[in-house]
GROMACS .gro file of C-alpha atoms in nm:
model
  155
    1MET     CA    1  -5.654  -2.913   3.791
    2SER     CA    2  -5.484  -2.950   3.457
    3LEU     CA    3  -5.205  -3.204   3.425
    4ALA     CA    4  -5.108  -3.101   3.072
    5PRO     CA    5  -4.804  -2.874   3.066
    6SER     CA    6  -4.872  -2.526   2.942
    7LEU     CA    7  -4.713  -2.430   2.612
    8PRO     CA    8  -4.441  -2.167   2.634
    9ARG     CA    9  -4.537  -1.833   2.487
   10LEU     CA   10  -4.313  -1.664   2.234
   11ARG     CA   11  -4.183  -1.347   2.393
   12THR     CA   12  -4.010  -1.096   2.171
   13PRO     CA   13  -4.010  -0.716   2.162
   14PHE     CA   14  -4.093  -0.720   1.790
   15LEU     CA   15  -4.424  -0.903   1.815
   16HIS     CA   16  -4.722  -0.738   1.974
   17SER     CA   17  -5.052  -0.904   2.057
   18PRO     CA   18  -5.324  -0.654   2.130
   19LEU     CA   19  -5.553  -0.687   2.425
   20ARG     CA   20  -5.837  -0.931   2.391
   21ARG     CA   21  -6.173  -0.793   2.294
   22SER     CA   22  -6.404  -0.720   2.573
   23ALA     CA   23  -6.720  -0.923   2.615
   24SER     CA   24  -6.938  -0.623   2.534
   25LEU     CA   25  -6.836  -0.619   2.166
   26PRO     CA   26  -7.035  -0.846   1.936
   27THR     CA   27  -6.830  -1.133   1.796
   28LYS     CA   28  -6.896  -1.398   1.539
   29SER     CA   29  -6.823  -1.754   1.608
   30ALA     CA   30  -6.465  -1.771   1.735
   31ARG     CA   31  -6.409  -2.099   1.560
   32ALA     CA   32  -6.543  -1.978   1.226
   33GLN     CA   33  -6.329  -1.667   1.195
   34ARG     CA   34  -6.040  -1.535   1.398
   35SER     CA   35  -6.044  -1.168   1.478
   36PRO     CA   36  -5.779  -0.963   1.294
   37LEU     CA   37  -5.694  -0.796   1.623
   38SER     CA   38  -5.581  -1.124   1.772
   39TYR     CA   39  -5.311  -1.180   1.508
   40PRO     CA   40  -4.958  -1.086   1.618
   41ARG     CA   41  -4.838  -0.761   1.463
   42ILE     CA   42  -4.484  -0.648   1.407
   43ARG     CA   43  -4.401  -0.333   1.593
   44ALA     CA   44  -4.203  -0.052   1.439
   45VAL     CA   45  -3.840  -0.098   1.536
   46ASP     CA   46  -3.683   0.191   1.720
   47LEU     CA   47  -3.369   0.284   1.526
   48ASP     CA   48  -3.095   0.490   1.680
   49GLN     CA   49  -2.849   0.701   1.483
   50ASN     CA   50  -2.576   0.432   1.478
   51THR     CA   51  -2.814   0.178   1.325
   52VAL     CA   52  -2.924   0.421   1.055
   53VAL     CA   53  -2.559   0.501   0.975
   54ALA     CA   54  -2.469   0.131   0.961
   55ILE     CA   55  -2.757   0.053   0.726
   56SER     CA   56  -2.670   0.354   0.506
   57VAL     CA   57  -2.305   0.248   0.486
   58GLY     CA   58  -2.412  -0.102   0.388
   59VAL     CA   59  -2.638   0.023   0.110
   60VAL     CA   60  -2.370   0.260  -0.021
   61SER     CA   61  -2.109  -0.019  -0.010
   62VAL     CA   62  -2.328  -0.247  -0.219
   63ALA     CA   63  -2.394   0.035  -0.467
   64VAL     CA   64  -2.022   0.113  -0.499
   65GLY     CA   65  -1.937  -0.258  -0.524
   66ILE     CA   66  -2.167  -0.286  -0.822
   67GLY     CA   67  -2.101   0.056  -0.975
   68ILE     CA   68  -1.722   0.047  -0.997
   69PRO     CA   69  -1.694  -0.276  -1.199
   70VAL     CA   70  -1.970  -0.157  -1.433
   71PHE     CA   71  -1.784   0.173  -1.483
   72TYR     CA   72  -1.454  -0.003  -1.560
   73GLU     CA   73  -1.620  -0.243  -1.803
   74SER     CA   74  -1.769   0.050  -1.995
   75GLN     CA   75  -1.428   0.224  -2.002
   76ILE     CA   76  -1.257  -0.090  -2.131
   77ASP     CA   77  -1.517  -0.127  -2.405
   78SER     CA   78  -1.482   0.235  -2.517
   79ALA     CA   79  -1.099   0.213  -2.507
   80ALA     CA   80  -1.106  -0.097  -2.725
   81LYS     CA   81  -1.296   0.099  -2.992
   82ARG     CA   82  -1.037   0.382  -3.003
   83GLU     CA   83  -0.717   0.341  -3.200
   84ASN     CA   84  -0.401   0.346  -2.988
   85THR     CA   85  -0.142   0.588  -3.135
   86GLN     CA   86   0.043   0.699  -2.821
   87ALA     CA   87   0.421   0.662  -2.849
   88CYS     CA   88   0.590   0.424  -2.604
   89PHE     CA   89   0.736   0.608  -2.304
   90PRO     CA   90   1.053   0.402  -2.232
   91CYS     CA   91   1.178   0.391  -2.593
   92ASP     CA   92   1.022   0.720  -2.717
   93GLY     CA   93   0.847   0.531  -2.997
   94SER     CA   94   1.162   0.382  -3.151
   95GLY     CA   95   1.095   0.024  -3.041
   96ALA     CA   96   1.448  -0.016  -2.903
   97GLN     CA   97   1.611   0.078  -2.572
   98ARG     CA   98   1.974   0.150  -2.502
   99CYS     CA   99   2.148  -0.140  -2.328
  100ARG     CA  100   2.191  -0.056  -1.961
  101PHE     CA  101   2.487  -0.291  -1.925
  102CYS     CA  102   2.717  -0.128  -2.184
  103MET     CA  103   2.533   0.209  -2.199
  104GLY     CA  104   2.476   0.166  -2.574
  105THR     CA  105   2.838   0.120  -2.682
  106GLY     CA  106   2.821  -0.257  -2.742
  107THR     CA  107   3.145  -0.312  -2.550
  108VAL     CA  108   3.225  -0.348  -2.181
  109THR     CA  109   3.554  -0.226  -2.036
  110VAL     CA  110   3.686  -0.400  -1.726
  111GLU     CA  111   3.978  -0.258  -1.527
  112LEU     CA  112   4.192  -0.547  -1.411
  113GLY     CA  113   4.431  -0.345  -1.197
  114GLY     CA  114   4.768  -0.180  -1.256
  115ASP     CA  115   4.649   0.026  -1.555
  116GLU     CA  116   4.544  -0.292  -1.736
  117LYS     CA  117   4.204  -0.286  -1.913
  118GLU     CA  118   4.014  -0.555  -2.095
  119VAL     CA  119   3.754  -0.460  -2.356
  120SER     CA  120   3.500  -0.724  -2.451
  121ARG     CA  121   3.173  -0.745  -2.637
  122CYS     CA  122   2.860  -0.686  -2.421
  123ILE     CA  123   2.694  -1.015  -2.327
  124ASN     CA  124   2.357  -0.847  -2.261
  125CYS     CA  125   2.295  -0.693  -2.606
  126ASP     CA  126   2.546  -0.912  -2.794
  127GLY     CA  127   2.738  -0.604  -2.907
  128ALA     CA  128   2.439  -0.426  -3.066
  129GLY     CA  129   2.417  -0.152  -2.802
  130SER     CA  130   2.038  -0.167  -2.791
  131LEU     CA  131   1.764  -0.412  -2.699
  132THR     CA  132   1.405  -0.455  -2.808
  133CYS     CA  133   1.180  -0.247  -2.584
  134THR     CA  134   1.016  -0.477  -2.331
  135THR     CA  135   0.718  -0.245  -2.284
  136CYS     CA  136   0.596  -0.220  -2.644
  137GLN     CA  137   0.775  -0.535  -2.775
  138GLY     CA  138   0.938  -0.324  -3.049
  139SER     CA  139   0.619  -0.173  -3.193
  140GLY     CA  140   0.687   0.180  -3.064
  141ILE     CA  141   0.322   0.216  -2.951
  142GLN     CA  142   0.245   0.241  -2.579
  143PRO     CA  143   0.027  -0.059  -2.494
  144ARG     CA  144  -0.282  -0.012  -2.284
  145TYR     CA  145  -0.264  -0.138  -1.927
  146LEU     CA  146  -0.448  -0.466  -1.981
  147ASP     CA  147  -0.270  -0.527  -2.313
  148ARG     CA  148   0.062  -0.546  -2.125
  149ARG     CA  149  -0.054  -0.845  -1.921
  150GLU     CA  150  -0.075  -1.199  -2.039
  151PHE     CA  151  -0.368  -1.384  -1.892
  152LYS     CA  152  -0.344  -1.760  -1.882
  153ASP     CA  153  -0.636  -1.992  -1.839
  154ASP     CA  154  -0.514  -2.262  -1.601
  155ASP     CA  155  -0.819  -2.482  -1.644
   0.00000   0.00000   0.00000
């Protein structure tokens, strides 16, 4: 009668231990060399359709996650090599926009009531009637998307 507790056996559906060899087969010394059939083998995992779809979606997601940034980097590099000659859309290439406060007149008319009107110089454009285009900063050339942004390094 053995008093030593028995060791628990690892039970998992992925590991498979084949049946022990029968006594009729010739064996070498068990201590000298372990039989390859006694090693645990990993069974082929049964995959259902949902598992295959999930794995495929994961692989595609990783590929897209890597591919899109690489594509945009190559587009940015090729755009930087081309000269930008496209006219600015808001100012039609003039570099100036009509003041929206005075509608380009340089003066603002205020009706005070009772047929009384007060005409004063526009405080937005300072009487000029136009402002420097905020999109192209007065150059008249449409900036590329990333050129319009100012990136600050906060470090």
